[in-house]
Coordinates of C-alpha atoms and ligand atoms in Angstrom, one line a residue:
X12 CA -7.2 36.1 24.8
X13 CA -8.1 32.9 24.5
X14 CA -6.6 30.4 21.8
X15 CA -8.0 31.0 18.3
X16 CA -9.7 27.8 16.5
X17 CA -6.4 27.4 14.5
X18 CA -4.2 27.6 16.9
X19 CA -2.4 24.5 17.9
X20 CA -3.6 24.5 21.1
X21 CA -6.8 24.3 20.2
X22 CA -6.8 21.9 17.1
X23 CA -8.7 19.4 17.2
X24 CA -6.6 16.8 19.2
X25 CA -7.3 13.7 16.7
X26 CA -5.3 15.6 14.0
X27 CA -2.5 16.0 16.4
X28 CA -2.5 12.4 17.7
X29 CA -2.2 11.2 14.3
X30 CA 1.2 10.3 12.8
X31 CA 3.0 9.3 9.3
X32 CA 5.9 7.7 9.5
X33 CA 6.9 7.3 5.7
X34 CA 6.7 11.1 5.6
X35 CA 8.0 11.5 9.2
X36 CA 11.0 12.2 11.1
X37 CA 13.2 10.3 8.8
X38 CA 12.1 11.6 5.3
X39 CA 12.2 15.6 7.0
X40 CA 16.7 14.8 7.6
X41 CA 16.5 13.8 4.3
X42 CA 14.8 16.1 2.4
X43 CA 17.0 18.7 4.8
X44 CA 20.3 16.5 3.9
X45 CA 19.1 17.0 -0.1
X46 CA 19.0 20.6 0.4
X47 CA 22.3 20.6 1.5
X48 CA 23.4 18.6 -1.4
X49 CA 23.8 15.5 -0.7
X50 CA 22.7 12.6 -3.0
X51 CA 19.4 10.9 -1.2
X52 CA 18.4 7.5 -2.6
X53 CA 14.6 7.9 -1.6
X54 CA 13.5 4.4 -1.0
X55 CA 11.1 5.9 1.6
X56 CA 8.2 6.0 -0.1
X57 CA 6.8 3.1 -2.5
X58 CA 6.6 5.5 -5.5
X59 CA 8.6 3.7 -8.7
X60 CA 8.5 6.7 -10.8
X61 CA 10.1 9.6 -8.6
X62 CA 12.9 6.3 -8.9
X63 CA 13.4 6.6 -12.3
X64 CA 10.7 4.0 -13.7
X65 CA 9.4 4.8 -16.8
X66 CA 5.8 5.0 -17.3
X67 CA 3.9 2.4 -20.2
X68 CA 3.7 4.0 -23.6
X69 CA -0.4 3.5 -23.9
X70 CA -2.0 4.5 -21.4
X71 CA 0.3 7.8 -21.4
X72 CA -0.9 8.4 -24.8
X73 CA -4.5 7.7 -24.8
X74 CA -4.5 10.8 -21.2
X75 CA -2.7 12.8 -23.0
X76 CA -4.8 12.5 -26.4
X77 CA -8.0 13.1 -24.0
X78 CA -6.3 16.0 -22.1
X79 CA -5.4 17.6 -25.7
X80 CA -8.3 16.7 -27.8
X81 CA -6.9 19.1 -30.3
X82 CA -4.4 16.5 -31.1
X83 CA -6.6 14.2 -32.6
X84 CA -7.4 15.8 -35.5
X85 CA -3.4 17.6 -36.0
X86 CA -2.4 15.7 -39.1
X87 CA 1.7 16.2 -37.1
X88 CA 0.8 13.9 -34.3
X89 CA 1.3 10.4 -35.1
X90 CA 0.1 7.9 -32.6
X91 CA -1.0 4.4 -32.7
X92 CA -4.5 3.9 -34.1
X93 CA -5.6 1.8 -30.8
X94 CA -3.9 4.8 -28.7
X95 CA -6.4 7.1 -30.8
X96 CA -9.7 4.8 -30.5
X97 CA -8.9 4.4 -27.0
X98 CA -8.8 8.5 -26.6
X99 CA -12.1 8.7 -28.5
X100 CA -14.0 6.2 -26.4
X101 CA -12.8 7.5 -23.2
X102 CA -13.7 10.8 -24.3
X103 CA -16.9 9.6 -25.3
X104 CA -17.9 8.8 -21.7
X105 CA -16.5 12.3 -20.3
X106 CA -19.4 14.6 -21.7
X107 CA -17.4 17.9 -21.1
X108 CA -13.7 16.2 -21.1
X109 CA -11.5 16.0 -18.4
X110 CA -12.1 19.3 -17.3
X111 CA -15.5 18.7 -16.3
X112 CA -16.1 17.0 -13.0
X113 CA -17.5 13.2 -13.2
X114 CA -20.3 11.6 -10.4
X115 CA -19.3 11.4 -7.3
X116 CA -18.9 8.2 -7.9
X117 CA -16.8 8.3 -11.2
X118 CA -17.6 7.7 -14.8
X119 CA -20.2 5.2 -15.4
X120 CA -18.5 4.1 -18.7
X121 CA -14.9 3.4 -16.1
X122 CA -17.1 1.8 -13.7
X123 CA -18.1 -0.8 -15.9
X124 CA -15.0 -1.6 -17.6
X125 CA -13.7 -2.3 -13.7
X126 CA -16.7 -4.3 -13.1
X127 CA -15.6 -6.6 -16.4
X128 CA -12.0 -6.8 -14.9
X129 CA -13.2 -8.1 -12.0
X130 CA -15.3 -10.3 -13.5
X131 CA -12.6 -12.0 -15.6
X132 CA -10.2 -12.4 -12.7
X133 CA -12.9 -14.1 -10.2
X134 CA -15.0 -15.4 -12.4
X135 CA -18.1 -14.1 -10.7
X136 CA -19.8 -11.4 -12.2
X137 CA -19.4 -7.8 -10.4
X138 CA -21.8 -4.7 -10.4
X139 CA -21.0 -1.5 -11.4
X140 CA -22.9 0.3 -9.1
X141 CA -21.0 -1.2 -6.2
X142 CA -17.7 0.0 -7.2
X143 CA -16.8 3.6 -6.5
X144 CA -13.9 5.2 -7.8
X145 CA -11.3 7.4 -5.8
X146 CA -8.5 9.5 -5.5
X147 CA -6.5 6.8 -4.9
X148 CA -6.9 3.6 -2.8
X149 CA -6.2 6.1 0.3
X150 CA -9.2 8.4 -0.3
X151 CA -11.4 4.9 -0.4
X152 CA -10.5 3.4 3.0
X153 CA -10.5 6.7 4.5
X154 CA -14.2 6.9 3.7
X155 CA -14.8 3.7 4.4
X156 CA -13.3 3.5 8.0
X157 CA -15.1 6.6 8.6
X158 CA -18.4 5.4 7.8
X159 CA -17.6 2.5 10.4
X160 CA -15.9 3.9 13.1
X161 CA -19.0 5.7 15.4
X162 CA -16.5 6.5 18.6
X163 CA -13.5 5.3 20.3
X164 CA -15.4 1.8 21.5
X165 CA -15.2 1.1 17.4
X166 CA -12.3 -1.3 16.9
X167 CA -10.5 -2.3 13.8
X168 CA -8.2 -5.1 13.9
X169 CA -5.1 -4.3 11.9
X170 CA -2.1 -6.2 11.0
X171 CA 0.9 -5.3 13.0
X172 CA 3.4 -4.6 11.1
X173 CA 0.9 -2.6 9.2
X174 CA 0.6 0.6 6.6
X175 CA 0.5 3.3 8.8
X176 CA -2.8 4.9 6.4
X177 CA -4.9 2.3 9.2
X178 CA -3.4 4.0 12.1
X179 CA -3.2 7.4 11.1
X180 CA -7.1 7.4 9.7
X181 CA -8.5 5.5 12.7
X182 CA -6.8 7.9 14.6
X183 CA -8.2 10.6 13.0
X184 CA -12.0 9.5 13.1
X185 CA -11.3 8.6 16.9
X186 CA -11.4 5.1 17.1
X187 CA -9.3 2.1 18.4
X188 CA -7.0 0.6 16.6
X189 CA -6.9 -3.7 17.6
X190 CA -3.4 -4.8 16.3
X191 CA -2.8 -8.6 15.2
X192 CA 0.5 -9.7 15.4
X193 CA 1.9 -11.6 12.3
X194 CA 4.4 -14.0 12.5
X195 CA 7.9 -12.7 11.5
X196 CA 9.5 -16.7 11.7
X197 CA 6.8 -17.9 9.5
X198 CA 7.5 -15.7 6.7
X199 CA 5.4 -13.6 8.0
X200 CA 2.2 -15.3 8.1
X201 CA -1.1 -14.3 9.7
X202 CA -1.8 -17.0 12.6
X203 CA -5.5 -16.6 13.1
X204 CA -4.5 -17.4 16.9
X205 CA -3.2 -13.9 17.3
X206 CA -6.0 -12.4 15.6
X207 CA -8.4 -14.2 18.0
X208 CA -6.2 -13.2 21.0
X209 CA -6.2 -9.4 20.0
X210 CA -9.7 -9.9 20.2
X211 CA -10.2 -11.3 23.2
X212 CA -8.5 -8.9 25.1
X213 CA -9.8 -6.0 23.0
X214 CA -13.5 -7.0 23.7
X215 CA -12.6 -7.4 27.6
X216 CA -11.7 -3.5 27.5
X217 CA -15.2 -2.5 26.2
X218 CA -14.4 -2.5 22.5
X219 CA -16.8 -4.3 20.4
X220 CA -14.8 -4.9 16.8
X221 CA -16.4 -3.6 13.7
X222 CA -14.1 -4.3 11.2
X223 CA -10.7 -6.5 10.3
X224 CA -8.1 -4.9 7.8
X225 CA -5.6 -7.5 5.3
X226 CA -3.2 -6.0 3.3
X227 CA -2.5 -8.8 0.5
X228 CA 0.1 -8.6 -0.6
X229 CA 1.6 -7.7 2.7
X230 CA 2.8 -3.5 3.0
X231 CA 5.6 -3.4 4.7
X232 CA 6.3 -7.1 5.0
X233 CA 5.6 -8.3 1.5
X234 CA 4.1 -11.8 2.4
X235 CA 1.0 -12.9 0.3
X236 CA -1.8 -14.8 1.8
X237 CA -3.0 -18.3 0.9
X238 CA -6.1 -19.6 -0.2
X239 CA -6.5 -21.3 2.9
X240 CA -5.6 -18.5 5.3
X241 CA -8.0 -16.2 3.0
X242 CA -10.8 -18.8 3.4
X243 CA -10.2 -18.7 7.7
X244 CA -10.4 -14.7 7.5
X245 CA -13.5 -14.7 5.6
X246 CA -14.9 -17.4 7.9
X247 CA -14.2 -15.9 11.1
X248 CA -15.2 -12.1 9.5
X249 CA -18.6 -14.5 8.9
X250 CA -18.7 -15.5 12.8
X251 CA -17.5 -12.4 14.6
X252 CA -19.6 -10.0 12.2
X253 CA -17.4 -8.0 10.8
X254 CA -16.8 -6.1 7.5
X255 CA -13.1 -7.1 5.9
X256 CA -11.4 -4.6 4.0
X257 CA -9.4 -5.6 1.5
X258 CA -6.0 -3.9 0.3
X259 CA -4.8 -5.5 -2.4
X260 CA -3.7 -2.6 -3.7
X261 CA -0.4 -4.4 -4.7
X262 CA -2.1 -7.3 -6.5
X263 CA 0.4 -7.5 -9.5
X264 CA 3.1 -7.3 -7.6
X265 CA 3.9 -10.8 -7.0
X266 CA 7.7 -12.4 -7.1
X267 CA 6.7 -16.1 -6.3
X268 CA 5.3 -18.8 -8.3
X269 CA 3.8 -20.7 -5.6
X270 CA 1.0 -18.6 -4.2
X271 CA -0.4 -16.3 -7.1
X272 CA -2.9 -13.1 -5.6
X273 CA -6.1 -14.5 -5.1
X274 CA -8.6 -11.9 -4.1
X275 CA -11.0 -12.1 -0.8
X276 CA -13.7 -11.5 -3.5
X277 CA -13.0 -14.6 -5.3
X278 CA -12.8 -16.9 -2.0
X279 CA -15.9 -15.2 -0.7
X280 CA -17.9 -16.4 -3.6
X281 CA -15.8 -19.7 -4.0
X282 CA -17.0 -20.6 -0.2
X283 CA -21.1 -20.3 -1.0
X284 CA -23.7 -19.3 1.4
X285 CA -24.8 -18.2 3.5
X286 CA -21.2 -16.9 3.9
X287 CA -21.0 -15.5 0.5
X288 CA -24.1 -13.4 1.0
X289 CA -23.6 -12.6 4.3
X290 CA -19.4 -11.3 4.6
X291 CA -19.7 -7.5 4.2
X292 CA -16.4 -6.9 2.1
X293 CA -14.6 -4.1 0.7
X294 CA -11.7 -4.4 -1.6
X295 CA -9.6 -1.8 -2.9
X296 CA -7.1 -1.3 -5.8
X297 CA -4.7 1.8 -7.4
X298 CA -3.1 2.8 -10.6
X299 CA -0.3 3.7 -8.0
X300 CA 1.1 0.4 -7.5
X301 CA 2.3 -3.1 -9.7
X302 CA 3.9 -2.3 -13.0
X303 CA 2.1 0.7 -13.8
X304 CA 3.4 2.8 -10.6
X305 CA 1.1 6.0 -11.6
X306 CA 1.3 7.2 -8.2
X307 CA 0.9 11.1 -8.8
X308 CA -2.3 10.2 -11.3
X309 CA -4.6 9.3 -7.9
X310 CA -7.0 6.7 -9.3
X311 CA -8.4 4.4 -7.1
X312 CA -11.7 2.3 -6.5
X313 CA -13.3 0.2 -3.9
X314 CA -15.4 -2.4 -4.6
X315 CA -18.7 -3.6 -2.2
X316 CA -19.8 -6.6 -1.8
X317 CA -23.3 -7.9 0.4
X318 CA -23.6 -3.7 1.6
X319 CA -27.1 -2.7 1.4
X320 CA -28.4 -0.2 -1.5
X321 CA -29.4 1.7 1.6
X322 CA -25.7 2.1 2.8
X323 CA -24.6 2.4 -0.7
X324 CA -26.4 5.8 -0.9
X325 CA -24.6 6.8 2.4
X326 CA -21.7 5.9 0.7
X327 CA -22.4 8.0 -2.1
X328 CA -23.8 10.8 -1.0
X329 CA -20.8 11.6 1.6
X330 CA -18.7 11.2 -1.8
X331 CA -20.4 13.4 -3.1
X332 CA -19.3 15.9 -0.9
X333 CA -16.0 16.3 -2.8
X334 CA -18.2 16.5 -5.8
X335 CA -16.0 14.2 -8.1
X336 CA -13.0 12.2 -8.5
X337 CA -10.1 13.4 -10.3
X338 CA -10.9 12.2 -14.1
X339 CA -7.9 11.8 -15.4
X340 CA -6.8 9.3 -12.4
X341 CA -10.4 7.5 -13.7
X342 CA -8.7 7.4 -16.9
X343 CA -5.4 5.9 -15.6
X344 CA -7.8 3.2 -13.9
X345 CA -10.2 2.3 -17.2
X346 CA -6.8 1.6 -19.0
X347 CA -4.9 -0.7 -16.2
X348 CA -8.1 -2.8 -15.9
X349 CA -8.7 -3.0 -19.8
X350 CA -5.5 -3.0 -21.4
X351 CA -4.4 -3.2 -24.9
X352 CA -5.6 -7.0 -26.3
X353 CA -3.7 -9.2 -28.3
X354 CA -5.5 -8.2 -31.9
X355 CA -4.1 -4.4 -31.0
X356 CA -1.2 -2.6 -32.5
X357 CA 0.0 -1.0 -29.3
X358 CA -0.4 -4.6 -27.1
X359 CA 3.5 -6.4 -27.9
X360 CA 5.0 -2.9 -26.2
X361 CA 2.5 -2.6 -23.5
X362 CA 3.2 -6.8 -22.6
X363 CA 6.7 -6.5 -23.4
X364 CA 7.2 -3.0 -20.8
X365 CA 5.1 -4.4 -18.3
X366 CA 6.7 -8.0 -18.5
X367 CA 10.4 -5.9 -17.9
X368 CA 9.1 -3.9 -15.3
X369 CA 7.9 -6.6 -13.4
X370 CA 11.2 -9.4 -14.1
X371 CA 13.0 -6.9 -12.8
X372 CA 11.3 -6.1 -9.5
X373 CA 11.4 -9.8 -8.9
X374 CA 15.2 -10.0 -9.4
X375 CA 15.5 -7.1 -7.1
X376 CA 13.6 -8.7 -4.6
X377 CA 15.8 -11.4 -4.5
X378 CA 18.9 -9.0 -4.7
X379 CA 17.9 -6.7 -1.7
X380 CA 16.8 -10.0 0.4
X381 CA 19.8 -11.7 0.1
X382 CA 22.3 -8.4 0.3
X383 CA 20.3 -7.8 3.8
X384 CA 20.7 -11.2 4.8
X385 CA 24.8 -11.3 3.9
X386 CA 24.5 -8.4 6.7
X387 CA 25.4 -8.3 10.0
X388 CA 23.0 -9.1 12.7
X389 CA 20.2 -8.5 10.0
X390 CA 17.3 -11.3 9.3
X391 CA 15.4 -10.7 6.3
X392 CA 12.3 -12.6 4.8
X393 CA 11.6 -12.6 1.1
X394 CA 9.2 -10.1 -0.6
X395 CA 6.9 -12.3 -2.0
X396 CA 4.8 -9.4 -2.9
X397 CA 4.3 -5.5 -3.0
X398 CA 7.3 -3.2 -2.9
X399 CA 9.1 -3.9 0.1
X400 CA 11.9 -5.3 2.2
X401 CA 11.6 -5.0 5.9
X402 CA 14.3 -6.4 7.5
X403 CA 14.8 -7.4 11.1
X404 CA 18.0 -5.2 13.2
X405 CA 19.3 -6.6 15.8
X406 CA 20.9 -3.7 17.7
X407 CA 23.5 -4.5 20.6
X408 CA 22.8 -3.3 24.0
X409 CA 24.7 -0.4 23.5
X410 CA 22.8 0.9 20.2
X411 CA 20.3 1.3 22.3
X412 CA 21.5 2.7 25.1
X413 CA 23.0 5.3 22.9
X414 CA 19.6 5.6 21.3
X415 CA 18.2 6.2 24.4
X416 CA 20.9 8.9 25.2
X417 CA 20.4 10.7 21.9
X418 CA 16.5 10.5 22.8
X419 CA 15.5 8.5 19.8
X420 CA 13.5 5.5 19.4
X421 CA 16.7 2.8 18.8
X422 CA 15.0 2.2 15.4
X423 CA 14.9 5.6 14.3
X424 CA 18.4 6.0 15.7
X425 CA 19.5 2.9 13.5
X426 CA 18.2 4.7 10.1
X427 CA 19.3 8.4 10.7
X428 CA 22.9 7.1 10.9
X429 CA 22.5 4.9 8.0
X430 CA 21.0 8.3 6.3
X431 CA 23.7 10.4 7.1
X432 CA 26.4 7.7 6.3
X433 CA 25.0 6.5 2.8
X434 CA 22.3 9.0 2.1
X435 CA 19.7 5.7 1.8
X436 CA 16.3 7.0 3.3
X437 CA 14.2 3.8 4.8
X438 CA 11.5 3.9 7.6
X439 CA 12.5 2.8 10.8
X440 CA 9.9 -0.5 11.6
X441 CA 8.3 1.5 14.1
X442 CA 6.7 3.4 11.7
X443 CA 4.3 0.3 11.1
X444 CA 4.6 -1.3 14.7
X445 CA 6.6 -4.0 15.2
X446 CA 6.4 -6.0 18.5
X447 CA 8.4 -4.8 21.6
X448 CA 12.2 -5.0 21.5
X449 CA 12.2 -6.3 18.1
X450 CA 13.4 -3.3 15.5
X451 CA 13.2 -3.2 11.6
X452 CA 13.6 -1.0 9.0
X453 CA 11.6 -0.5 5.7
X454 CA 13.1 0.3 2.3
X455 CA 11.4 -0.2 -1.1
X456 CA 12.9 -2.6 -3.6
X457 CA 12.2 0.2 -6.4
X458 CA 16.4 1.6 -6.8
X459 CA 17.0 1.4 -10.5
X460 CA 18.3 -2.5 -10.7
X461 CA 22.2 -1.5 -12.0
X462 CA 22.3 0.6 -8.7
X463 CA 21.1 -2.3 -6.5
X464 CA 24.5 -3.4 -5.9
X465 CA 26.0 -0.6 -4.9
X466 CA 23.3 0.3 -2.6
X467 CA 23.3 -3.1 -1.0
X468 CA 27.2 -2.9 -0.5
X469 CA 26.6 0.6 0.7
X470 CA 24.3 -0.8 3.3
X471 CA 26.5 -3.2 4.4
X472 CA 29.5 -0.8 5.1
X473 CA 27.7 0.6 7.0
X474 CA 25.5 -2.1 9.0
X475 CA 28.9 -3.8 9.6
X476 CA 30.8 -1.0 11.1
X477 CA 28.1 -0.2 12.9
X478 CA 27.7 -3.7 14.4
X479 CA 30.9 -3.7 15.0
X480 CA 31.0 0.1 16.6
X481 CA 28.7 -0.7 19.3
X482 CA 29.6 -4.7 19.6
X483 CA 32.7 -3.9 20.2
X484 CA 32.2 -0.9 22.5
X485 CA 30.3 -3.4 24.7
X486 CA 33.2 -5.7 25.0
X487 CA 35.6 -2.6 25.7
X488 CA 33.6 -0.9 28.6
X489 CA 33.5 -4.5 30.2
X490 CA 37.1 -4.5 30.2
Ligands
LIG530 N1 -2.7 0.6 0.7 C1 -1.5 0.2 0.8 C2 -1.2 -1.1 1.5 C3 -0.4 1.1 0.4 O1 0.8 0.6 0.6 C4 -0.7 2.3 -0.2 C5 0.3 3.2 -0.7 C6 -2.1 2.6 -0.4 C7 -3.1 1.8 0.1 C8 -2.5 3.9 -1.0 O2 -2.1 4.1 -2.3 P1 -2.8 5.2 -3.3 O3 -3.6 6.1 -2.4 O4 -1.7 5.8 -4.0 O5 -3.7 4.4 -4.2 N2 1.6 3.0 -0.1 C9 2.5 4.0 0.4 C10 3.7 3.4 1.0 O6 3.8 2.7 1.9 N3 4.7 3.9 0.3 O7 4.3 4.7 -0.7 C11 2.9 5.0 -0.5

C-alpha cells in the first residue's frame, strides 16, 4: 500500500521543514514538568496576561456589552456611560453583532477609526481601504509573504536574530530565507553593511530579493531603530526594489527616552518623492502586544502603502477566503487605536492602568538586564523595546562538549537545565538564529514585578553553579 495523503511520509514536506521554537522542544519539557507538578514560570512566550497582567477596564467592558447586548438595557448592570456609547457605536457598525461574520477585510466603521490613528501619529493622512484587518499581526504577514514569495528563488531578507513567524512562514510557502546579521556590540543595531553583504552573496546563488523584513522594536533583541537607520532602509528598499514589511507590532512598548517609535510610514512620507510614492510598504500592528497585551483576542491589521488597487483586490479576494476576521478581535483593535479621550468618564482609569502597566515593564527591563549582567559569563543589552531580554551565554568548552554528548544544541542544553533546576522556561537563542558559536537565550520581561527578584536570583544560582560546574571540570580534567 502506498502512503496515504496524511501520512507523514507523504505530507507535504514544507510543513515538515518548518519549525517553532517558542512552542518547541523547550516549552513541550515544560508543559510535561507542569504536569508533573512543578511550578513553571512561562516566560516563553510574550503573552502578559497568561502572566498575571490584568486587562484595561474599557475596552473589556464596551466587548462585553457588544457580546451581551441584552445588558444594555438591564437596569442591574451599571457601567460607565462612555463604556455604554462606545458598545452602541460599535454595535452600530456590526449589522448582525458579533456573531455575524464582517468583510473579509473587517468592519468598515474599525477600518476607519485605524486609518484616523494613523493619521494622528504620522501626520499624513491614511486610507481606509488600504488597511486590512486580521487575526492578529501573524495572520497579516502570513498573507503577505505568501502573495510575494513565487518559489524558492524568492528571497526575504530577515533580521538575524529574528521572530521565528519569518522563518517558519517562508518556509512554509517555499522560499529562501536571506538573514542580515545585527550587531550584538552595538546594542544591537542594524549595520546596513550586513544587509548589503547578505545580499550580495544571496543574489550570487540565483536568488533575486523580493522583500526586506524590520521588526521595530526589535523581537527577540529589543533594540529600536533610529530615524536615521529607518531613513537608510527605506532608501535602499527604494534602490534594490523591494517591498519592506513592517512589524511594529510592539510600538508602545518602549523603555527609553531617547529614540521614541517612529513608524517606516512616517519616514517614508517624511523623505518625499519619488521615494515616497515609489517604497511598496506594509506595516503591521496587534491588540496582542504594548500595554493592552490582548493576545487570545487575535486582532490585527496591516496597512499598504504605494500597492496597486489591482494588488489590493488580490489581497482581498485571497482574504476572503477565510470569509472574515474574528469581530470581536476588530473590536479589541477599534478601541486600542481610539481610546477613551480626555472629556470621558472612563479616560483617568484607562491613562492611569495603562501608565502602570507600562512604568512597570520599564523597571523590569532594567531589573532583568542588570540581574543577567550581575551573572556569570552572561552579556546582556538593554531592552529598549518590545518584551524581551535576550542575553548572550558564554558556555565553557565543556558545556558544549557535554551538549554535544547529550545530543543537544549547547543552547538548548543550557535552558533545559536551567528548566529543570528553576522551572524558568526561556528559548534557547537558536530559536531566532544567532551567529555561529555565539549562544543566547530568550525570556520575556513580563514575571509579575514583586517576583522579578526572586527569579533573577533564581537564575543566577543557577548560571553560577553551572559556570562554575563545567569551568571547573575543565581545569580538573587538565590536571
Ligand atoms: N510580530 C512579532 C515581532 C511578534 O513578536 C509577534 C508575536 C507577532 C508579530 C504576532 O502577534 P499576534 O499574531 O498575536 O498579533 N510574538 C510572539 C513571541 O515572540 N512571543 O509571543 C508571541
Amino acid at each position: 500500500m502506498p502512503p496515504k495523503p496524511l501520512d507523514y511520509e507523504s505530507l507535504n514536506e514544507n510543513v515538515k521543514k518548518v519549525a517553532y521554537a517558542v512552542r518547541g522542544e523547550l516549552y513541550l519539557r515544560a508543559s510535561e514538568l507542569q504536569k508533573e507538578g512543578k511550578k513553571i514560570i512561562f516566560t516563553n512566550v510574550g503573552n502578559p496576561h497568561a502572566l498575571g497582567q490584568k486587562p484595561l477596564t474599557f475596552p473589556r467592558q464596551v466587548v462585553a456589552l457588544c457580546q451581551a447586548p441584552f445588558l444594555l438595557d438591564d437596569p442591574n448592570v451599571e457601567l460607565s456611560a462612555d463604556a455604554i456609547a462606545r458598545a452602541k457605536h460599535y454595535l452600530s457598525m456590526t449589522p448582525g453583532g458579533l456573531g455575524a461574520y464582517s468583510d473579509s477585510r473587517g468592519l468598515p466603521g474599525i477600518r476607519k477609526e485605524i486609518a484616523e490613528f494613523i493619521e494622528r501619529r504620522d501626520g499624513y493622512p491614511s486610507d481606509p481601504e488600504l488597511i486590512f484587518l486580521t487575526d492578529g499581526a501573524s495572520k497579516g504577514v502570513m498573507q503577505m509573504l505568501n502573495s510575494i514569495i513565487r518559489n524558492d528563488r524568492d528571497g526575504i531578507l530577515v533580521p538575524v536574530p529574528q521572530y521565528p513567524l519569518y522563518s517558519a512562514t517562508i518556509l512554509l510557502y517555499g522560499g529562501s530565507l536571506v538573514p542580515y546579521y545585527l550587531e550584538e556590540e552595538a546594542n544591537w543595531s542594524l549595520d546596513l553593511e550586513n544587509v548589503k553583504q547578505s545580499v550580495a552573496t544571496a543574489r550570487a546563488k540565483g536568488i533575486i530579493i523580493r522583500a526586506m523584513v524590520i521588526i521595530n522594536p526589535g523581537n527577540p533583541t529589543g533594540q529600536c531603530l533610529s530615524e536615521s537607520n529607518l531613513k537608510e532602509i527605506l532608501l535602499f528598499c527604494y534602490r534594490e526594489n523591494l517591498v519592506l514589511l513592517a512589524d511594529e507590532v510592539y510600538q508602545q512598548n518602549i523603555y527609553q527616552d531617547e529614540r521614541p517609535f517612529i513608524s517606516a510610514r512616517k519616514i517614508l512620507l517624511d523623505m518625499g518623492p519619488p521615494i515616497s510614492n515609489e517604497v511598496q510598504l506594509v506595516s503591521f500592528h496587534t491588540v496582542s502586544k504594548g500595554y493592552w497585551g490582548e493576545c487570545g483576542q487575535r486582532g490585527g491589521y496591516f496597512e499598504m502603502t504605494n500597492l496597486s488597487l489591482q494588488t489590493v483586490d488580490e489581497i482581498y479576494k485571497v482574504a476572503s477566503i477565510s470569509l472574515s476576521p474574528n469581530v470581536p478581535g476588530q473590536i479589541f483593535l477599534g478601541l486600542m487605536v481610539n481610546p477613551p479621550k480626555p472629556s470621558d468618564i472612563s479616560y483617568l482609569k484607562y491613562t492611569t492602568e495603562s501608565k502602570e502597566i507600562l512604568d512597570s515593564l520599564r523597571r523590569r527591563a532594567h531589573i532583568m538586564t542588570d540581574g543577567f549582567n550581575s551573572c556569570k559569563n552572561v552579556i546582556c543589552n538593554f531592552t529598549e523595546g518590545a518584551m524581551y531580554s535576550f542575553p548572550q551565554i558564554r558556555l565553557p568548552q565543556k558545556a558544549i562538549d557535554a551538549a554535544n554528548n547529550a545530543g543537544k544544541a549547547p543552547d538548548v542544553f543550557y535552558c533545559l537545565k536551567l528548566l529543570e533546576a528553576t522551572g524558568i522556561s526561556t528559548v534557547p537563542g537558536s530559536g531566532f538564529g544567532q551567529k555561529d558559536g555565539v549562544f543566547h537565550l530568550r525570556t520575556t520581561i513580563l514575571p509579575a514585578e514583586e517576583d522579578m527578584p526572586a527569579i533573577m536570583a533564581s537564575f543566577k544560582n543557577f548560571n553560577d553553579n553551572f559556570m562554575d560546574q563545567y569551568e571547573n571540570y575543565r581545569s580538573q580534567s587538565r590536571i
